[in-house]
PDB file of N, CA, C and O in Angstrom:
ATOM      1  N   MET A   1     114.851  63.300  98.258  1.00 86.00           N
ATOM      2  CA  MET A   1     113.798  64.285  98.451  1.00 86.00           C
ATOM      3  C   MET A   1     114.247  65.695  98.044  1.00 86.00           C
ATOM      4  O   MET A   1     113.462  66.404  97.413  1.00 86.00           O
ATOM      5  N   PRO A   2     115.447  66.137  98.378  1.00 88.00           N
ATOM      6  CA  PRO A   2     115.868  67.484  97.954  1.00 88.00           C
ATOM      7  C   PRO A   2     115.914  67.623  96.432  1.00 88.00           C
ATOM      8  O   PRO A   2     115.681  68.718  95.917  1.00 88.00           O
ATOM      9  N   GLN A   3     116.199  66.526  95.727  1.00 93.00           N
ATOM     10  CA  GLN A   3     116.236  66.590  94.271  1.00 93.00           C
ATOM     11  C   GLN A   3     114.849  66.890  93.701  1.00 93.00           C
ATOM     12  O   GLN A   3     114.728  67.625  92.716  1.00 93.00           O
ATOM     13  N   ILE A   4     113.832  66.312  94.304  1.00 94.00           N
ATOM     14  CA  ILE A   4     112.461  66.538  93.839  1.00 94.00           C
ATOM     15  C   ILE A   4     112.066  68.003  94.055  1.00 94.00           C
ATOM     16  O   ILE A   4     111.486  68.633  93.169  1.00 94.00           O
ATOM     17  N   ILE A   5     112.391  68.519  95.229  1.00 95.00           N
ATOM     18  CA  ILE A   5     112.079  69.917  95.523  1.00 95.00           C
ATOM     19  C   ILE A   5     112.827  70.831  94.558  1.00 95.00           C
ATOM     20  O   ILE A   5     112.244  71.779  94.003  1.00 95.00           O
ATOM     21  N   PHE A   6     114.105  70.565  94.328  1.00 96.00           N
ATOM     22  CA  PHE A   6     114.884  71.360  93.386  1.00 96.00           C
ATOM     23  C   PHE A   6     114.279  71.279  91.983  1.00 96.00           C
ATOM     24  O   PHE A   6     114.158  72.295  91.297  1.00 96.00           O
ATOM     25  N   PHE A   7     113.884  70.106  91.573  1.00 95.00           N
ATOM     26  CA  PHE A   7     113.281  69.916  90.252  1.00 95.00           C
ATOM     27  C   PHE A   7     111.982  70.712  90.122  1.00 95.00           C
ATOM     28  O   PHE A   7     111.743  71.372  89.111  1.00 95.00           O
ATOM     29  N   ILE A   8     111.149  70.673  91.146  1.00 96.00           N
ATOM     30  CA  ILE A   8     109.878  71.403  91.124  1.00 96.00           C
ATOM     31  C   ILE A   8     110.128  72.909  91.062  1.00 96.00           C
ATOM     32  O   ILE A   8     109.484  73.619  90.282  1.00 96.00           O
ATOM     33  N   VAL A   9     111.075  73.399  91.855  1.00 97.00           N
ATOM     34  CA  VAL A   9     111.400  74.828  91.835  1.00 97.00           C
ATOM     35  C   VAL A   9     111.982  75.224  90.476  1.00 97.00           C
ATOM     36  O   VAL A   9     111.634  76.267  89.915  1.00 97.00           O
ATOM     37  N   ALA A  10     112.847  74.377  89.917  1.00 97.00           N
ATOM     38  CA  ALA A  10     113.454  74.674  88.615  1.00 97.00           C
ATOM     39  C   ALA A  10     112.397  74.706  87.514  1.00 97.00           C
ATOM     40  O   ALA A  10     112.392  75.608  86.667  1.00 97.00           O
ATOM     41  N   VAL A  11     111.493  73.752  87.511  1.00 97.00           N
ATOM     42  CA  VAL A  11     110.429  73.721  86.507  1.00 97.00           C
ATOM     43  C   VAL A  11     109.530  74.939  86.662  1.00 97.00           C
ATOM     44  O   VAL A  11     109.142  75.573  85.669  1.00 97.00           O
ATOM     45  N   GLY A  12     109.203  75.301  87.888  1.00 97.00           N
ATOM     46  CA  GLY A  12     108.373  76.496  88.120  1.00 97.00           C
ATOM     47  C   GLY A  12     109.058  77.758  87.626  1.00 97.00           C
ATOM     48  O   GLY A  12     108.435  78.624  87.014  1.00 97.00           O
ATOM     49  N   GLY A  13     110.358  77.871  87.887  1.00 97.00           N
ATOM     50  CA  GLY A  13     111.110  79.030  87.416  1.00 97.00           C
ATOM     51  C   GLY A  13     111.176  79.089  85.905  1.00 97.00           C
ATOM     52  O   GLY A  13     111.019  80.162  85.308  1.00 97.00           O
ATOM     53  N   LEU A  14     111.400  77.949  85.265  1.00 98.00           N
ATOM     54  CA  LEU A  14     111.436  77.908  83.807  1.00 98.00           C
ATOM     55  C   LEU A  14     110.077  78.256  83.215  1.00 98.00           C
ATOM     56  O   LEU A  14     109.998  78.953  82.196  1.00 98.00           O
ATOM     57  N   TRP A  15     109.011  77.777  83.819  1.00 98.00           N
ATOM     58  CA  TRP A  15     107.666  78.090  83.341  1.00 98.00           C
ATOM     59  C   TRP A  15     107.403  79.595  83.443  1.00 98.00           C
ATOM     60  O   TRP A  15     106.868  80.209  82.522  1.00 98.00           O
ATOM     61  N   PHE A  16     107.805  80.190  84.579  1.00 98.00           N
ATOM     62  CA  PHE A  16     107.641  81.634  84.763  1.00 98.00           C
ATOM     63  C   PHE A  16     108.413  82.406  83.697  1.00 98.00           C
ATOM     64  O   PHE A  16     107.876  83.338  83.093  1.00 98.00           O
ATOM     65  N   LEU A  17     109.650  82.031  83.435  1.00 98.00           N
ATOM     66  CA  LEU A  17     110.462  82.702  82.424  1.00 98.00           C
ATOM     67  C   LEU A  17     109.871  82.526  81.025  1.00 98.00           C
ATOM     68  O   LEU A  17     109.887  83.461  80.216  1.00 98.00           O
ATOM     69  N   TYR A  18     109.355  81.369  80.735  1.00 98.00           N
ATOM     70  CA  TYR A  18     108.728  81.106  79.440  1.00 98.00           C
ATOM     71  C   TYR A  18     107.506  81.999  79.239  1.00 98.00           C
ATOM     72  O   TYR A  18     107.335  82.610  78.186  1.00 98.00           O
ATOM     73  N   ARG A  19     106.650  82.089  80.249  1.00 98.00           N
ATOM     74  CA  ARG A  19     105.455  82.922  80.149  1.00 98.00           C
ATOM     75  C   ARG A  19     105.831  84.392  79.990  1.00 98.00           C
ATOM     76  O   ARG A  19     105.217  85.122  79.215  1.00 98.00           O
ATOM     77  N   ARG A  20     106.846  84.835  80.701  1.00 98.00           N
ATOM     78  CA  ARG A  20     107.304  86.215  80.596  1.00 98.00           C
ATOM     79  C   ARG A  20     107.868  86.495  79.200  1.00 98.00           C
ATOM     80  O   ARG A  20     107.631  87.551  78.626  1.00 98.00           O
ATOM     81  N   PHE A  21     108.617  85.534  78.661  1.00 98.00           N
ATOM     82  CA  PHE A  21     109.157  85.665  77.315  1.00 98.00           C
ATOM     83  C   PHE A  21     108.028  85.813  76.297  1.00 98.00           C
ATOM     84  O   PHE A  21     108.087  86.670  75.414  1.00 98.00           O
ATOM     85  N   LEU A  22     106.997  84.988  76.411  1.00 98.00           N
ATOM     86  CA  LEU A  22     105.864  85.077  75.492  1.00 98.00           C
ATOM     87  C   LEU A  22     105.159  86.426  75.603  1.00 98.00           C
ATOM     88  O   LEU A  22     104.789  87.026  74.584  1.00 98.00           O
ATOM     89  N   ARG A  23     104.967  86.907  76.813  1.00 96.00           N
ATOM     90  CA  ARG A  23     104.300  88.200  77.007  1.00 96.00           C
ATOM     91  C   ARG A  23     105.106  89.332  76.379  1.00 96.00           C
ATOM     92  O   ARG A  23     104.566  90.186  75.677  1.00 96.00           O
ATOM     93  N   ASP A  24     106.422  89.325  76.596  1.00 96.00           N
ATOM     94  CA  ASP A  24     107.278  90.354  76.012  1.00 96.00           C
ATOM     95  C   ASP A  24     107.313  90.257  74.492  1.00 96.00           C
ATOM     96  O   ASP A  24     107.320  91.275  73.802  1.00 96.00           O
ATOM     97  N   ALA A  25     107.318  89.047  73.968  1.00 97.00           N
ATOM     98  CA  ALA A  25     107.329  88.870  72.517  1.00 97.00           C
ATOM     99  C   ALA A  25     106.034  89.403  71.910  1.00 97.00           C
ATOM    100  O   ALA A  25     106.052  90.040  70.843  1.00 97.00           O
ATOM    101  N   ARG A  26     104.904  89.176  72.560  1.00 96.00           N
ATOM    102  CA  ARG A  26     103.630  89.694  72.055  1.00 96.00           C
ATOM    103  C   ARG A  26     103.619  91.218  72.069  1.00 96.00           C
ATOM    104  O   ARG A  26     103.133  91.857  71.135  1.00 96.00           O
ATOM    105  N   LYS A  27     104.152  91.814  73.146  1.00 92.00           N
ATOM    106  CA  LYS A  27     104.217  93.273  73.221  1.00 92.00           C
ATOM    107  C   LYS A  27     105.062  93.840  72.093  1.00 92.00           C
ATOM    108  O   LYS A  27     104.677  94.818  71.445  1.00 92.00           O
ATOM    109  N   LEU A  28     106.229  93.238  71.872  1.00 93.00           N
ATOM    110  CA  LEU A  28     107.104  93.730  70.816  1.00 93.00           C
ATOM    111  C   LEU A  28     106.482  93.563  69.439  1.00 93.00           C
ATOM    112  O   LEU A  28     106.605  94.443  68.579  1.00 93.00           O
ATOM    113  N   THR A  29     105.802  92.458  69.220  1.00 95.00           N
ATOM    114  CA  THR A  29     105.142  92.234  67.939  1.00 95.00           C
ATOM    115  C   THR A  29     104.052  93.269  67.705  1.00 95.00           C
ATOM    116  O   THR A  29     103.956  93.851  66.616  1.00 95.00           O
ATOM    117  N   GLU A  30     103.242  93.525  68.714  1.00 89.00           N
ATOM    118  CA  GLU A  30     102.175  94.522  68.587  1.00 89.00           C
ATOM    119  C   GLU A  30     102.757  95.913  68.358  1.00 89.00           C
ATOM    120  O   GLU A  30     102.247  96.680  67.534  1.00 89.00           O
ATOM    121  N   LYS A  31     103.809  96.243  69.059  1.00 88.00           N
ATOM    122  CA  LYS A  31     104.445  97.550  68.890  1.00 88.00           C
ATOM    123  C   LYS A  31     105.003  97.693  67.475  1.00 88.00           C
ATOM    124  O   LYS A  31     104.865  98.749  66.838  1.00 88.00           O
ATOM    125  N   SER A  32     105.609  96.642  66.952  1.00 91.00           N
ATOM    126  CA  SER A  32     106.150  96.676  65.588  1.00 91.00           C
ATOM    127  C   SER A  32     105.032  96.828  64.563  1.00 91.00           C
ATOM    128  O   SER A  32     105.168  97.590  63.600  1.00 91.00           O
ATOM    129  N   ARG A  33     103.934  96.114  64.755  1.00 90.00           N
ATOM    130  CA  ARG A  33     102.800  96.222  63.829  1.00 90.00           C
ATOM    131  C   ARG A  33     102.216  97.620  63.843  1.00 90.00           C
ATOM    132  O   ARG A  33     101.894  98.191  62.801  1.00 90.00           O
ATOM    133  N   ARG A  34     102.077  98.180  65.044  1.00 84.00           N
ATOM    134  CA  ARG A  34     101.518  99.526  65.171  1.00 84.00           C
ATOM    135  C   ARG A  34     102.451 100.551  64.512  1.00 84.00           C
ATOM    136  O   ARG A  34     102.002 101.435  63.782  1.00 84.00           O
ATOM    137  N   ALA A  35     103.758 100.409  64.734  1.00 85.00           N
ATOM    138  CA  ALA A  35     104.722 101.331  64.136  1.00 85.00           C
ATOM    139  C   ALA A  35     104.723 101.210  62.618  1.00 85.00           C
ATOM    140  O   ALA A  35     104.788 102.223  61.909  1.00 85.00           O
ATOM    141  N   GLU A  36     104.634 100.002  62.107  1.00 89.00           N
ATOM    142  CA  GLU A  36     104.594  99.803  60.657  1.00 89.00           C
ATOM    143  C   GLU A  36     103.320 100.419  60.066  1.00 89.00           C
ATOM    144  O   GLU A  36     103.357 101.051  59.008  1.00 89.00           O
ATOM    145  N   SER A  37     102.208 100.233  60.739  1.00 85.00           N
ATOM    146  CA  SER A  37     100.953 100.808  60.278  1.00 85.00           C
ATOM    147  C   SER A  37     101.038 102.332  60.268  1.00 85.00           C
ATOM    148  O   SER A  37     100.561 102.983  59.336  1.00 85.00           O
ATOM    149  N   GLU A  38     101.637 102.917  61.300  1.00 82.00           N
ATOM    150  CA  GLU A  38     101.788 104.368  61.362  1.00 82.00           C
ATOM    151  C   GLU A  38     102.708 104.867  60.256  1.00 82.00           C
ATOM    152  O   GLU A  38     102.463 105.917  59.668  1.00 82.00           O
ATOM    153  N   ARG A  39     103.778 104.138  59.970  1.00 86.00           N
ATOM    154  CA  ARG A  39     104.676 104.532  58.882  1.00 86.00           C
ATOM    155  C   ARG A  39     103.972 104.473  57.542  1.00 86.00           C
ATOM    156  O   ARG A  39     104.120 105.357  56.701  1.00 86.00           O
ATOM    157  N   ARG A  40     103.184 103.431  57.350  1.00 88.00           N
ATOM    158  CA  ARG A  40     102.487 103.236  56.079  1.00 88.00           C
ATOM    159  C   ARG A  40     101.456 104.339  55.834  1.00 88.00           C
ATOM    160  O   ARG A  40     101.310 104.827  54.715  1.00 88.00           O
ATOM    161  N   THR A  41     100.739 104.724  56.892  1.00 84.00           N
ATOM    162  CA  THR A  41      99.684 105.723  56.730  1.00 84.00           C
ATOM    163  C   THR A  41     100.165 107.145  56.963  1.00 84.00           C
ATOM    164  O   THR A  41      99.437 108.086  56.667  1.00 84.00           O
ATOM    165  N   GLY A  42     101.360 107.305  57.504  1.00 80.00           N
ATOM    166  CA  GLY A  42     101.878 108.634  57.789  1.00 80.00           C
ATOM    167  C   GLY A  42     101.320 109.231  59.074  1.00 80.00           C
ATOM    168  O   GLY A  42     101.423 110.431  59.295  1.00 80.00           O
ATOM    169  N   ALA A  43     100.730 108.416  59.918  1.00 77.00           N
ATOM    170  CA  ALA A  43     100.152 108.895  61.168  1.00 77.00           C
ATOM    171  C   ALA A  43     101.244 109.183  62.191  1.00 77.00           C
ATOM    172  O   ALA A  43     102.324 108.610  62.151  1.00 77.00           O
ATOM    173  N   ILE A  44     100.949 110.067  63.106  1.00 79.00           N
ATOM    174  CA  ILE A  44     101.892 110.402  64.170  1.00 79.00           C
ATOM    175  C   ILE A  44     101.693 109.486  65.371  1.00 79.00           C
ATOM    176  O   ILE A  44     102.612 109.193  66.109  1.00 79.00           O
ATOM    177  N   GLY A  45     100.499 109.018  65.579  1.00 78.00           N
ATOM    178  CA  GLY A  45     100.204 108.133  66.706  1.00 78.00           C
ATOM    179  C   GLY A  45      98.832 107.511  66.525  1.00 78.00           C
ATOM    180  O   GLY A  45      98.094 107.837  65.599  1.00 78.00           O
ATOM    181  N   THR A  46      98.485 106.616  67.434  1.00 80.00           N
ATOM    182  CA  THR A  46      97.189 105.952  67.399  1.00 80.00           C
ATOM    183  C   THR A  46      96.296 106.583  68.458  1.00 80.00           C
ATOM    184  O   THR A  46      96.694 106.716  69.620  1.00 80.00           O
ATOM    185  N   LEU A  47      95.102 106.979  68.072  1.00 85.00           N
ATOM    186  CA  LEU A  47      94.169 107.565  69.020  1.00 85.00           C
ATOM    187  C   LEU A  47      93.312 106.480  69.653  1.00 85.00           C
ATOM    188  O   LEU A  47      92.868 105.548  68.990  1.00 85.00           O
ATOM    189  N   VAL A  48      93.094 106.610  70.971  1.00 88.00           N
ATOM    190  CA  VAL A  48      92.193 105.711  71.696  1.00 88.00           C
ATOM    191  C   VAL A  48      91.204 106.571  72.479  1.00 88.00           C
ATOM    192  O   VAL A  48      91.534 107.663  72.939  1.00 88.00           O
ATOM    193  N   LYS A  49      90.002 106.066  72.611  1.00 91.00           N
ATOM    194  CA  LYS A  49      88.959 106.797  73.325  1.00 91.00           C
ATOM    195  C   LYS A  49      89.010 106.444  74.802  1.00 91.00           C
ATOM    196  O   LYS A  49      89.027 105.275  75.184  1.00 91.00           O
ATOM    197  N   ASP A  50      89.033 107.471  75.651  1.00 89.00           N
ATOM    198  CA  ASP A  50      89.016 107.273  77.093  1.00 89.00           C
ATOM    199  C   ASP A  50      87.587 106.928  77.501  1.00 89.00           C
ATOM    200  O   ASP A  50      86.665 107.716  77.269  1.00 89.00           O
ATOM    201  N   PRO A  51      87.364 105.741  78.100  1.00 91.00           N
ATOM    202  CA  PRO A  51      85.991 105.341  78.429  1.00 91.00           C
ATOM    203  C   PRO A  51      85.336 106.230  79.491  1.00 91.00           C
ATOM    204  O   PRO A  51      84.118 106.372  79.518  1.00 91.00           O
ATOM    205  N   LYS A  52      86.125 106.856  80.355  1.00 92.00           N
ATOM    206  CA  LYS A  52      85.555 107.683  81.424  1.00 92.00           C
ATOM    207  C   LYS A  52      85.087 109.038  80.904  1.00 92.00           C
ATOM    208  O   LYS A  52      83.987 109.485  81.214  1.00 92.00           O
ATOM    209  N   THR A  53      85.945 109.713  80.126  1.00 92.00           N
ATOM    210  CA  THR A  53      85.628 111.071  79.686  1.00 92.00           C
ATOM    211  C   THR A  53      85.054 111.120  78.282  1.00 92.00           C
ATOM    212  O   THR A  53      84.434 112.113  77.908  1.00 92.00           O
ATOM    213  N   GLY A  54      85.315 110.085  77.478  1.00 91.00           N
ATOM    214  CA  GLY A  54      84.846 110.079  76.107  1.00 91.00           C
ATOM    215  C   GLY A  54      85.741 110.852  75.156  1.00 91.00           C
ATOM    216  O   GLY A  54      85.433 110.998  73.989  1.00 91.00           O
ATOM    217  N   GLU A  55      86.870 111.353  75.662  1.00 93.00           N
ATOM    218  CA  GLU A  55      87.803 112.104  74.824  1.00 93.00           C
ATOM    219  C   GLU A  55      88.830 111.169  74.209  1.00 93.00           C
ATOM    220  O   GLU A  55      89.152 110.123  74.764  1.00 93.00           O
ATOM    221  N   TYR A  56      89.371 111.585  73.074  1.00 91.00           N
ATOM    222  CA  TYR A  56      90.406 110.811  72.410  1.00 91.00           C
ATOM    223  C   TYR A  56      91.772 111.349  72.808  1.00 91.00           C
ATOM    224  O   TYR A  56      91.940 112.538  73.030  1.00 91.00           O
ATOM    225  N   ARG A  57      92.739 110.431  72.899  1.00 88.00           N
ATOM    226  CA  ARG A  57      94.121 110.815  73.211  1.00 88.00           C
ATOM    227  C   ARG A  57      95.048 109.874  72.478  1.00 88.00           C
ATOM    228  O   ARG A  57      94.643 108.832  71.993  1.00 88.00           O
ATOM    229  N   VAL A  58      96.325 110.268  72.392  1.00 85.00           N
ATOM    230  CA  VAL A  58      97.315 109.435  71.727  1.00 85.00           C
ATOM    231  C   VAL A  58      97.678 108.258  72.630  1.00 85.00           C
ATOM    232  O   VAL A  58      97.922 108.434  73.835  1.00 85.00           O
ATOM    233  N   LYS A  59      97.688 107.070  72.065  1.00 81.00           N
ATOM    234  CA  LYS A  59      97.998 105.860  72.833  1.00 81.00           C
ATOM    235  C   LYS A  59      99.463 105.843  73.217  1.00 81.00           C
ATOM    236  O   LYS A  59     100.336 106.084  72.399  1.00 81.00           O
ATOM    237  N   ARG A  60      99.725 105.546  74.477  1.00 75.00           N
ATOM    238  CA  ARG A  60     101.092 105.461  74.985  1.00 75.00           C
ATOM    239  C   ARG A  60     101.657 104.078  74.698  1.00 75.00           C
ATOM    240  O   ARG A  60     100.935 103.133  74.447  1.00 75.00           O
ATOM    241  N   ASP A  61     102.985 103.956  74.747  1.00 70.00           N
ATOM    242  CA  ASP A  61     103.650 102.682  74.470  1.00 70.00           C
ATOM    243  C   ASP A  61     103.355 101.619  75.513  1.00 70.00           C
ATOM    244  O   ASP A  61     103.369 100.431  75.223  1.00 70.00           O
ATOM    245  N   ASP A  62     103.098 102.008  76.753  1.00 65.00           N
ATOM    246  CA  ASP A  62     102.886 101.013  77.806  1.00 65.00           C
ATOM    247  C   ASP A  62     101.451 100.495  77.864  1.00 65.00           C
ATOM    248  O   ASP A  62     101.098  99.733  78.742  1.00 65.00           O
ATOM    249  N   GLU A  63     100.622 100.860  76.919  1.00 64.00           N
ATOM    250  CA  GLU A  63      99.231 100.384  76.905  1.00 64.00           C
ATOM    251  C   GLU A  63      99.084  99.224  75.967  1.00 64.00           C
ATOM    252  O   GLU A  63      99.661  99.092  74.956  1.00 64.00           O
TER     253      GLU A  63
END
């Protein structure tokens, strides 16, 4: 019985790490694409519209 519990916990931990790895990989890929696009066009940053105020601002890295 302890082996089954250990196996379930191990599989759950591996699944969590796998999902986190995929999320981080997607973030890095998007950041690289955005940086390449900015280099190609000579832009300083990407503007996004704030839905509350309607004003534009430079997009931060954590978005």
